[in-house]
Amino acid sequence: MDLKAYIREVPDFPKAGILFYDISTLLADPSAWKVTVQRLAEAVNDFQPDILIGIESRGFLVAAPLAMQLGLGFQMVRKQGKLPGKTVPLRYDLEYGSDIVEVQEGAISPGQRVVILDDLLATGGTMRAAVDLVRKVGGEVVGAACIMELSFLNGRAALDIPFTSLISYDA
């Protein structure tokens, strides 16, 4: 199954000159979504994780069903102020400024093998921040995966872990 055929391209969103790749059409098709989760399961299982991490917010849509299929736990990396209880923050640089991501204290045990998931890898900045945050709390990041990758933005170069994507866009 060609999963690219299920991704809707939305020109000039969220601003002029940007071509947005919308996974809502993939999610709406049960057979395409099932194939997506199965293919990610095969890729992620090779990393032998103990737990999966999803990056806010579309990464939750990827990581949660995958965790169920693989019989693993699932935790969230979110923007600051979105998680209850004590959290561990990490500030990271953006092209123009910075942002903060957090994970709940105790969500990842020291030494746990972690795979980080999101819907899309673009420049790699958010994925890199999630990797750094998991390491900060003692997790061992053994890999990362996304449904889509904008390979022309070279996001893989920001990562020092194995990475896989199901779909790659070259321009």
PDB file of N, CA and C in Angstrom, residues 1-2 15 32 38-39 52 60 64 66-67 70 75 80 94 96 107 120 122 125 137 144 150 164 168:
ATOM      1  N   MET A   1       0.850  -1.186   0.000  1.00  0.00           N
ATOM      2  CA  MET A   1       0.000   0.000   0.000  1.00  0.00           C
ATOM      3  C   MET A   1       0.889   1.241   0.000  1.00  0.00           C
ATOM      4  N   ASP A   2       0.595   2.162  -0.895  1.00  0.00           N
ATOM      5  CA  ASP A   2       1.324   3.429  -0.972  1.00  0.00           C
ATOM      6  C   ASP A   2       0.705   4.421   0.013  1.00  0.00           C
ATOM      7  N   LYS A  15       0.990  29.081   6.664  1.00  0.00           N
ATOM      8  CA  LYS A  15       1.195  30.409   6.079  1.00  0.00           C
ATOM      9  C   LYS A  15       1.634  30.241   4.628  1.00  0.00           C
ATOM     10  N   ALA A  32      -5.629   1.986   5.737  1.00  0.00           N
ATOM     11  CA  ALA A  32      -4.346   2.688   5.624  1.00  0.00           C
ATOM     12  C   ALA A  32      -3.740   2.924   7.006  1.00  0.00           C
ATOM     13  N   GLN A  38       1.075  -1.097  11.598  1.00  0.00           N
ATOM     14  CA  GLN A  38       1.799  -2.363  11.442  1.00  0.00           C
ATOM     15  C   GLN A  38       3.230  -2.133  10.963  1.00  0.00           C
ATOM     16  N   ARG A  39       3.397  -1.236  10.002  1.00  0.00           N
ATOM     17  CA  ARG A  39       4.750  -0.957   9.492  1.00  0.00           C
ATOM     18  C   ARG A  39       5.620  -0.287  10.550  1.00  0.00           C
ATOM     19  N   LEU A  52       7.433   3.564  24.921  1.00  0.00           N
ATOM     20  CA  LEU A  52       7.370   4.498  23.800  1.00  0.00           C
ATOM     21  C   LEU A  52       7.018   5.885  24.314  1.00  0.00           C
ATOM     22  N   PHE A  60       1.293  11.649  19.782  1.00  0.00           N
ATOM     23  CA  PHE A  60       0.438  10.829  20.643  1.00  0.00           C
ATOM     24  C   PHE A  60      -0.381   9.860  19.792  1.00  0.00           C
ATOM     25  N   ALA A  64       0.563   5.984  20.889  1.00  0.00           N
ATOM     26  CA  ALA A  64      -0.404   5.263  21.742  1.00  0.00           C
ATOM     27  C   ALA A  64      -0.883   3.951  21.110  1.00  0.00           C
ATOM     28  N   LEU A  66       0.513   2.254  18.793  1.00  0.00           N
ATOM     29  CA  LEU A  66       1.694   1.419  18.590  1.00  0.00           C
ATOM     30  C   LEU A  66       2.100   0.732  19.900  1.00  0.00           C
ATOM     31  N   ALA A  67       2.041   1.477  20.993  1.00  0.00           N
ATOM     32  CA  ALA A  67       2.348   0.897  22.311  1.00  0.00           C
ATOM     33  C   ALA A  67       1.387  -0.248  22.629  1.00  0.00           C
ATOM     34  N   LEU A  70       2.312  -3.312  20.545  1.00  0.00           N
ATOM     35  CA  LEU A  70       3.559  -3.948  20.965  1.00  0.00           C
ATOM     36  C   LEU A  70       3.550  -4.389  22.431  1.00  0.00           C
ATOM     37  N   GLN A  75       4.321   7.143  27.210  1.00  0.00           N
ATOM     38  CA  GLN A  75       4.391   8.395  27.956  1.00  0.00           C
ATOM     39  C   GLN A  75       4.453   9.558  26.972  1.00  0.00           C
ATOM     40  N   GLN A  80       5.554  22.992  27.889  1.00  0.00           N
ATOM     41  CA  GLN A  80       5.537  23.382  29.300  1.00  0.00           C
ATOM     42  C   GLN A  80       4.125  23.718  29.767  1.00  0.00           C
ATOM     43  N   LEU A  94      15.001  27.257  19.031  1.00  0.00           N
ATOM     44  CA  LEU A  94      14.288  27.236  17.758  1.00  0.00           C
ATOM     45  C   LEU A  94      14.997  28.194  16.818  1.00  0.00           C
ATOM     46  N   TYR A  96      13.968  30.990  15.736  1.00  0.00           N
ATOM     47  CA  TYR A  96      13.805  32.345  16.271  1.00  0.00           C
ATOM     48  C   TYR A  96      13.301  32.259  17.701  1.00  0.00           C
ATOM     49  N   ALA A 107       8.216   9.232  34.913  1.00  0.00           N
ATOM     50  CA  ALA A 107       7.566   8.586  33.767  1.00  0.00           C
ATOM     51  C   ALA A 107       8.499   7.609  33.062  1.00  0.00           C
ATOM     52  N   LEU A 120       5.914  13.547  12.137  1.00  0.00           N
ATOM     53  CA  LEU A 120       6.737  14.161  11.101  1.00  0.00           C
ATOM     54  C   LEU A 120       8.094  14.578  11.649  1.00  0.00           C
ATOM     55  N   ALA A 122      10.951  17.149  10.538  1.00  0.00           N
ATOM     56  CA  ALA A 122      11.285  18.244   9.615  1.00  0.00           C
ATOM     57  C   ALA A 122      12.745  18.629   9.848  1.00  0.00           C
ATOM     58  N   GLY A 125      14.574  19.585  15.270  1.00  0.00           N
ATOM     59  CA  GLY A 125      14.739  20.304  16.529  1.00  0.00           C
ATOM     60  C   GLY A 125      13.908  19.761  17.674  1.00  0.00           C
ATOM     61  N   VAL A 137      16.508  12.433  32.062  1.00  0.00           N
ATOM     62  CA  VAL A 137      15.851  11.696  33.147  1.00  0.00           C
ATOM     63  C   VAL A 137      16.362  10.261  33.263  1.00  0.00           C
ATOM     64  N   ALA A 144      14.147   6.304  17.062  1.00  0.00           N
ATOM     65  CA  ALA A 144      13.013   7.200  16.850  1.00  0.00           C
ATOM     66  C   ALA A 144      12.379   6.847  15.512  1.00  0.00           C
ATOM     67  N   LEU A 150      10.501  15.054   6.059  1.00  0.00           N
ATOM     68  CA  LEU A 150      10.825  16.042   5.026  1.00  0.00           C
ATOM     69  C   LEU A 150      12.336  15.986   4.846  1.00  0.00           C
ATOM     70  N   THR A 164      13.879   6.044  11.690  1.00  0.00           N
ATOM     71  CA  THR A 164      13.194   5.497  10.528  1.00  0.00           C
ATOM     72  C   THR A 164      11.905   6.275  10.271  1.00  0.00           C
ATOM     73  N   SER A 168       8.949   9.510   2.790  1.00  0.00           N
ATOM     74  CA  SER A 168       9.916  10.600   2.687  1.00  0.00           C
ATOM     75  C   SER A 168       9.518  11.530   1.562  1.00  0.00           C
TER      76      SER A 168
END
